[in-house]
mmCIF file of C-alpha atoms in Angstrom:
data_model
loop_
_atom_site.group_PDB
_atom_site.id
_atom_site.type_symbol
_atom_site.label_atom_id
_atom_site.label_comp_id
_atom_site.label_asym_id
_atom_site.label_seq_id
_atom_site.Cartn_x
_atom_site.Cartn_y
_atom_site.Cartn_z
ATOM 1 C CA UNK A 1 31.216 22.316 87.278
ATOM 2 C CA UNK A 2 34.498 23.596 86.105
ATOM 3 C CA UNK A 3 35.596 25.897 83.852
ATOM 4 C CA UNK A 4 35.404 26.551 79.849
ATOM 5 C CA UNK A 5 37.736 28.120 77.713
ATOM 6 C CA UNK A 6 36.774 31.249 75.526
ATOM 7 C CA UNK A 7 38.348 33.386 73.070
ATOM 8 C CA UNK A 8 37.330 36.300 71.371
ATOM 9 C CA UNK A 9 38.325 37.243 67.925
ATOM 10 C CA UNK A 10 37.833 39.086 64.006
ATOM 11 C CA UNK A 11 36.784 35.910 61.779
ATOM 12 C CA UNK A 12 39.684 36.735 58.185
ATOM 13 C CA UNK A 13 36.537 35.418 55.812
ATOM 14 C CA UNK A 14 36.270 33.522 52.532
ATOM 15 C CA UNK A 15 38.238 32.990 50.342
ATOM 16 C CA UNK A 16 41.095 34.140 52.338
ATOM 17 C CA UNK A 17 40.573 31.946 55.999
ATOM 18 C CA UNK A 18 40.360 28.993 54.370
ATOM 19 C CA UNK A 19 43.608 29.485 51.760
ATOM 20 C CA UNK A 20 45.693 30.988 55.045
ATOM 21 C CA UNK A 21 44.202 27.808 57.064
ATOM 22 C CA UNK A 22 45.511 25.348 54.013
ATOM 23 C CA UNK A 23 48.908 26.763 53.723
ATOM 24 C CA UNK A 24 48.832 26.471 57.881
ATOM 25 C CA UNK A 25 48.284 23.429 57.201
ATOM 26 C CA UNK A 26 50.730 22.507 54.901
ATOM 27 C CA UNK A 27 53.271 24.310 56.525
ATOM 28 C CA UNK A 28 52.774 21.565 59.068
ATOM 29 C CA UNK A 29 51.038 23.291 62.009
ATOM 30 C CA UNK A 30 48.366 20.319 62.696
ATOM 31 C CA UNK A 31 46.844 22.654 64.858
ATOM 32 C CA UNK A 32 45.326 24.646 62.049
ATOM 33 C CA UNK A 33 42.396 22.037 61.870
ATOM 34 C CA UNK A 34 40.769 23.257 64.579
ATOM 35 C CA UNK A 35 41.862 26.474 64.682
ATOM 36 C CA UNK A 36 39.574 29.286 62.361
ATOM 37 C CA UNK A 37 41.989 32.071 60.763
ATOM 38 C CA UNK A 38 41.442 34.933 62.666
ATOM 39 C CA UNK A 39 42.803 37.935 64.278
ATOM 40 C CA UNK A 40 42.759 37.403 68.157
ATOM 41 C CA UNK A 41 41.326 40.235 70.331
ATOM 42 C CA UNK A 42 41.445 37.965 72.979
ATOM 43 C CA UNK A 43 43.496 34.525 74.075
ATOM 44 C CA UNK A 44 42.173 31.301 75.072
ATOM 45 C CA UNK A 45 40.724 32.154 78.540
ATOM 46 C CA UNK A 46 38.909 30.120 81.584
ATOM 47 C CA UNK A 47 35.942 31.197 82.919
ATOM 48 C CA UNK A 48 33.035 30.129 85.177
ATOM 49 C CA UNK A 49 30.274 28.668 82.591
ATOM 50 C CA UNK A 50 27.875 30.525 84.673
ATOM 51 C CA UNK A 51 29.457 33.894 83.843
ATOM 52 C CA UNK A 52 28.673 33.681 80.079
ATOM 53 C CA UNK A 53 25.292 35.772 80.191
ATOM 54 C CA UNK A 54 27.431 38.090 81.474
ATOM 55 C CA UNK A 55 30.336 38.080 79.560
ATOM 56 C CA UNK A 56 27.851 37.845 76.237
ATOM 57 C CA UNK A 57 25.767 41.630 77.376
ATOM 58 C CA UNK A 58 29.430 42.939 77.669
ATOM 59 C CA UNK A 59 30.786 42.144 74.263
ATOM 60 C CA UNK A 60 26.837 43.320 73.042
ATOM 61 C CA UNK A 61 27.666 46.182 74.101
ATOM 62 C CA UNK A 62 31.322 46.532 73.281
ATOM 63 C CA UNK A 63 29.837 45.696 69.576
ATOM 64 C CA UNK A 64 27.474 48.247 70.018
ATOM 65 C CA UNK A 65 29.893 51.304 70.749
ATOM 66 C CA UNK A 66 31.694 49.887 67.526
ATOM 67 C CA UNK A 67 31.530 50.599 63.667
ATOM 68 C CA UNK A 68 32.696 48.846 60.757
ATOM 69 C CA UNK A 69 36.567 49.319 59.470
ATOM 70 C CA UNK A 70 38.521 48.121 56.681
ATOM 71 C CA UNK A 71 41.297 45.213 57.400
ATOM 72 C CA UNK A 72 43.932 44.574 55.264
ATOM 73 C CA UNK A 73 46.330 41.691 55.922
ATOM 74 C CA UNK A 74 49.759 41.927 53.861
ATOM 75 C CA UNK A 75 53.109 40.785 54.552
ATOM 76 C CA UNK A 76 55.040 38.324 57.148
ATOM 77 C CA UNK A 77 56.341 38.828 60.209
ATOM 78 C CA UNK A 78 57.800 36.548 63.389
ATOM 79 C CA UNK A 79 57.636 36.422 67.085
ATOM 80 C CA UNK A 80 60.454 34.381 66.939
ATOM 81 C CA UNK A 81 63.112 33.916 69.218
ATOM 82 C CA UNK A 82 60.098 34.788 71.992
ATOM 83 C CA UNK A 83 57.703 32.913 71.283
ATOM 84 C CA UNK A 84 57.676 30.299 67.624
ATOM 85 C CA UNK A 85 55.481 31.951 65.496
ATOM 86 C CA UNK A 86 55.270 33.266 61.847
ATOM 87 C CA UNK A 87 52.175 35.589 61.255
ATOM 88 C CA UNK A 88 50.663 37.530 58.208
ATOM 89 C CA UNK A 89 50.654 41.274 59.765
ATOM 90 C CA UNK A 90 47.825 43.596 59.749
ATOM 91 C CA UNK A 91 48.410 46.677 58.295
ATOM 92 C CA UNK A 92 45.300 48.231 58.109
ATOM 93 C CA UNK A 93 43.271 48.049 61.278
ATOM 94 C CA UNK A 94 45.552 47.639 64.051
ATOM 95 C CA UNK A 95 44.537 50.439 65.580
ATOM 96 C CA UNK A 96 41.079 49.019 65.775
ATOM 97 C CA UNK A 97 41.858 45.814 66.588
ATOM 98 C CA UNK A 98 43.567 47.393 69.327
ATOM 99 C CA UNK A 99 40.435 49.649 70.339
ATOM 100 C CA UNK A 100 38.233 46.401 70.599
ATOM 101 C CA UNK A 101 40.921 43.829 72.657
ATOM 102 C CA UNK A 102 41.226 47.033 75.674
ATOM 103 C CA UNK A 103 37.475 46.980 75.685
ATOM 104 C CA UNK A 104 36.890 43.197 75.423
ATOM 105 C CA UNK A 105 39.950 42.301 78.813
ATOM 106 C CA UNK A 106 38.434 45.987 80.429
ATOM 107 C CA UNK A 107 40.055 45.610 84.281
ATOM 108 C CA UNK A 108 36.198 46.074 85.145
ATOM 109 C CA UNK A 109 34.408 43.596 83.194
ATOM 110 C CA UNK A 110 34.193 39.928 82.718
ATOM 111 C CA UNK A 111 36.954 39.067 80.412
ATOM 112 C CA UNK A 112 39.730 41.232 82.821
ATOM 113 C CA UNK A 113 43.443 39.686 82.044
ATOM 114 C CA UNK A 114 46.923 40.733 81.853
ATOM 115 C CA UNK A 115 48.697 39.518 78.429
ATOM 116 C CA UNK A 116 51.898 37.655 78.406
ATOM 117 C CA UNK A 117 52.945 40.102 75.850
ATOM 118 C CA UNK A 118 51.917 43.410 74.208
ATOM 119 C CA UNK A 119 49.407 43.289 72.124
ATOM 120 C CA UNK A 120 50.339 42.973 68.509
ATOM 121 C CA UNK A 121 47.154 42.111 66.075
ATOM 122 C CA UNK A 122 48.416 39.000 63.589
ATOM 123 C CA UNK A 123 46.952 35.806 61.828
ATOM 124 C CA UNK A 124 48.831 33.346 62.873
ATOM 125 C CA UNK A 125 50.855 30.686 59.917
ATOM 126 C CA UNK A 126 52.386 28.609 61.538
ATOM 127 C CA UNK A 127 53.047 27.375 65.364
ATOM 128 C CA UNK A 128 55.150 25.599 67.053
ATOM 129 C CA UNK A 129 56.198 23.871 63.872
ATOM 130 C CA UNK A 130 60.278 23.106 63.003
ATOM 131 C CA UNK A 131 62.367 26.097 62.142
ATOM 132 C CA UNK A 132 62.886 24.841 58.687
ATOM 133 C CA UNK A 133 59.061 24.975 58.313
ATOM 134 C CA UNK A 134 58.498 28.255 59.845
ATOM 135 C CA UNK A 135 61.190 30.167 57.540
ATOM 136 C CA UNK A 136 59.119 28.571 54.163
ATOM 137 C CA UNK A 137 55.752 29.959 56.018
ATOM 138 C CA UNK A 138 57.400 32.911 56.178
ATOM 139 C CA UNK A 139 59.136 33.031 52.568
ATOM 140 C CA UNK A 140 55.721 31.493 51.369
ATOM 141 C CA UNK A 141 53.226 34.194 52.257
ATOM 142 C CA UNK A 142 55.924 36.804 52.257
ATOM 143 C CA UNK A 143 53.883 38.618 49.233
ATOM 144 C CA UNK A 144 50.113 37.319 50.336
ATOM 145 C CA UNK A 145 47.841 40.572 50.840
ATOM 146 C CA UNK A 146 44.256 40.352 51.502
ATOM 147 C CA UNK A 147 41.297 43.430 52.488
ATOM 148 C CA UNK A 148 37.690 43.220 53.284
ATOM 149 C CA UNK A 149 35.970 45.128 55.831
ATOM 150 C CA UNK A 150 35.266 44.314 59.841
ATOM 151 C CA UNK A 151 31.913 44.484 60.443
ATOM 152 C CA UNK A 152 31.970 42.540 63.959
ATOM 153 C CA UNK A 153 33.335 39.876 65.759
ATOM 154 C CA UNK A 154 32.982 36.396 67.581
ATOM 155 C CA UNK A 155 33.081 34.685 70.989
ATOM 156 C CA UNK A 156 34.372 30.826 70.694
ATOM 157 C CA UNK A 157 34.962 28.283 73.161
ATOM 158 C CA UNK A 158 37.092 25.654 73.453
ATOM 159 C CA UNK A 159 36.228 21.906 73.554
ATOM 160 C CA UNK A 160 38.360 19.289 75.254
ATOM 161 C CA UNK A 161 39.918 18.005 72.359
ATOM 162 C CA UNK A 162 41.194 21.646 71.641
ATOM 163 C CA UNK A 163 39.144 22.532 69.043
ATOM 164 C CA UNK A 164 37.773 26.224 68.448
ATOM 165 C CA UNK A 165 33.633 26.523 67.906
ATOM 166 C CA UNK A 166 31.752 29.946 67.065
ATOM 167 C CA UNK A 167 29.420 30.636 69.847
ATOM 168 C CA UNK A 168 27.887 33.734 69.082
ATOM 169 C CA UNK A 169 29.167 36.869 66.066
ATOM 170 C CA UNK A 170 28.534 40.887 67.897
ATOM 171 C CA UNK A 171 27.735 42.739 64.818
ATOM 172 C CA UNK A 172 28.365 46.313 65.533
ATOM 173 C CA UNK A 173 25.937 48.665 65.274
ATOM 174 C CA UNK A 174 26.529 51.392 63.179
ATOM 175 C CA UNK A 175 28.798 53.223 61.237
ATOM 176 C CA UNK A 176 27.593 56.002 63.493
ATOM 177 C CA UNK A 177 29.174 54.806 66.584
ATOM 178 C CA UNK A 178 32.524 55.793 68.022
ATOM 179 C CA UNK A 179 35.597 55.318 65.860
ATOM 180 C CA UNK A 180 38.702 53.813 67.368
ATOM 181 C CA UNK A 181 41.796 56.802 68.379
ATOM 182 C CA UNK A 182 43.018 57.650 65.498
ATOM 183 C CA UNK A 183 46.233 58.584 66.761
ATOM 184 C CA UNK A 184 46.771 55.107 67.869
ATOM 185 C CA UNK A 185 46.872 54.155 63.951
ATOM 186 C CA UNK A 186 50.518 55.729 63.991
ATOM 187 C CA UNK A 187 51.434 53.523 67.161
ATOM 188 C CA UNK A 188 50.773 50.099 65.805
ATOM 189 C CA UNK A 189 53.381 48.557 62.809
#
């Protein structure tokens, strides 16, 4: 039967996904067509089609221990020389972006992975694109700021032709529920 490939991630909505997809876009990352702006909590990962009841009650209930935050995009930032990438950073939120990705690739539940690298949360503007391309991304959206508050997130899979579809949105809960360390605010830039 194979395998599918899912990714879990904070949807950045209207107007400002589809302005930071357009300047993706014209930056030259053909990529951005099928990608939605988001904020990734976690990568493009394979799993066993049959696991997805499972893997759906876990983020249920990683969405219900959750409560809304506010997310506020501003600024550019690079991966680059590690890995070709220009990103918007996220300076309000990290820390609960960073709350939600530990619970989501838990060593005990379904999504379990190792990262290539540490977790950093970021909308990504531009990929794998020429250098000349990435430095105007960069220069472009170096003053772009955008807020709006979290109030869940979204499981997507991959189809063959590498394109990203919403599968199911975990609202959370309550504004009752736990709120993410807030000493880990001071950790993330």
């Amino acid at each position: 039967m194979g395998t599918v490939t899912l990714g879990v991630s904070i949807a950045v909505p209207e107007p400002h996904g589809s302005r930071l997809q357009r300047c993706r876009l014209g930056f030259g990352d053909a990529a951005a067509a099928h990608i939605p702006t988001h904020v990734t909590l976690l990568p493009p990962t394979e799993v066993d089609p049959a696991a997805r009841p499972a893997i759906e009650d876990h983020l249920s209930a990683i969405a219900a221990a959750g409560r809304p935050f506010p997310m506020r995009l501003a600024g550019t930032g690079t991966f680059r020389p590690l890995s070709p990438v220009v990103f918007v950073r996220v300076v309000e939120g990290a820390a609960a972006c960073g709350w939600l990705q530990e619970r989501v690739r838990a060593p005990e539940g379904p999504l379990a992975r190792e990262l290539l690298f540490p977790y950093h949360p970021h909308v990504t503007v531009a990929h794998g694109i020429a250098d000349e391309a990435m430095d105007r991304a960069s220069e472009e959206l170096a003053d772009y700021e955008a807020a709006w508050r979290v109030t869940g997130f979204a499981l997507y899979e991959q189809d063959e032709g590498g394109a990203w579809a919403l599968r199911r949105e975990f609202r959370f809960a309550s504004a009752a529920g736990p709120a993410p360390r807030p000493d880990a605010a001071s950790q993330v830039a």
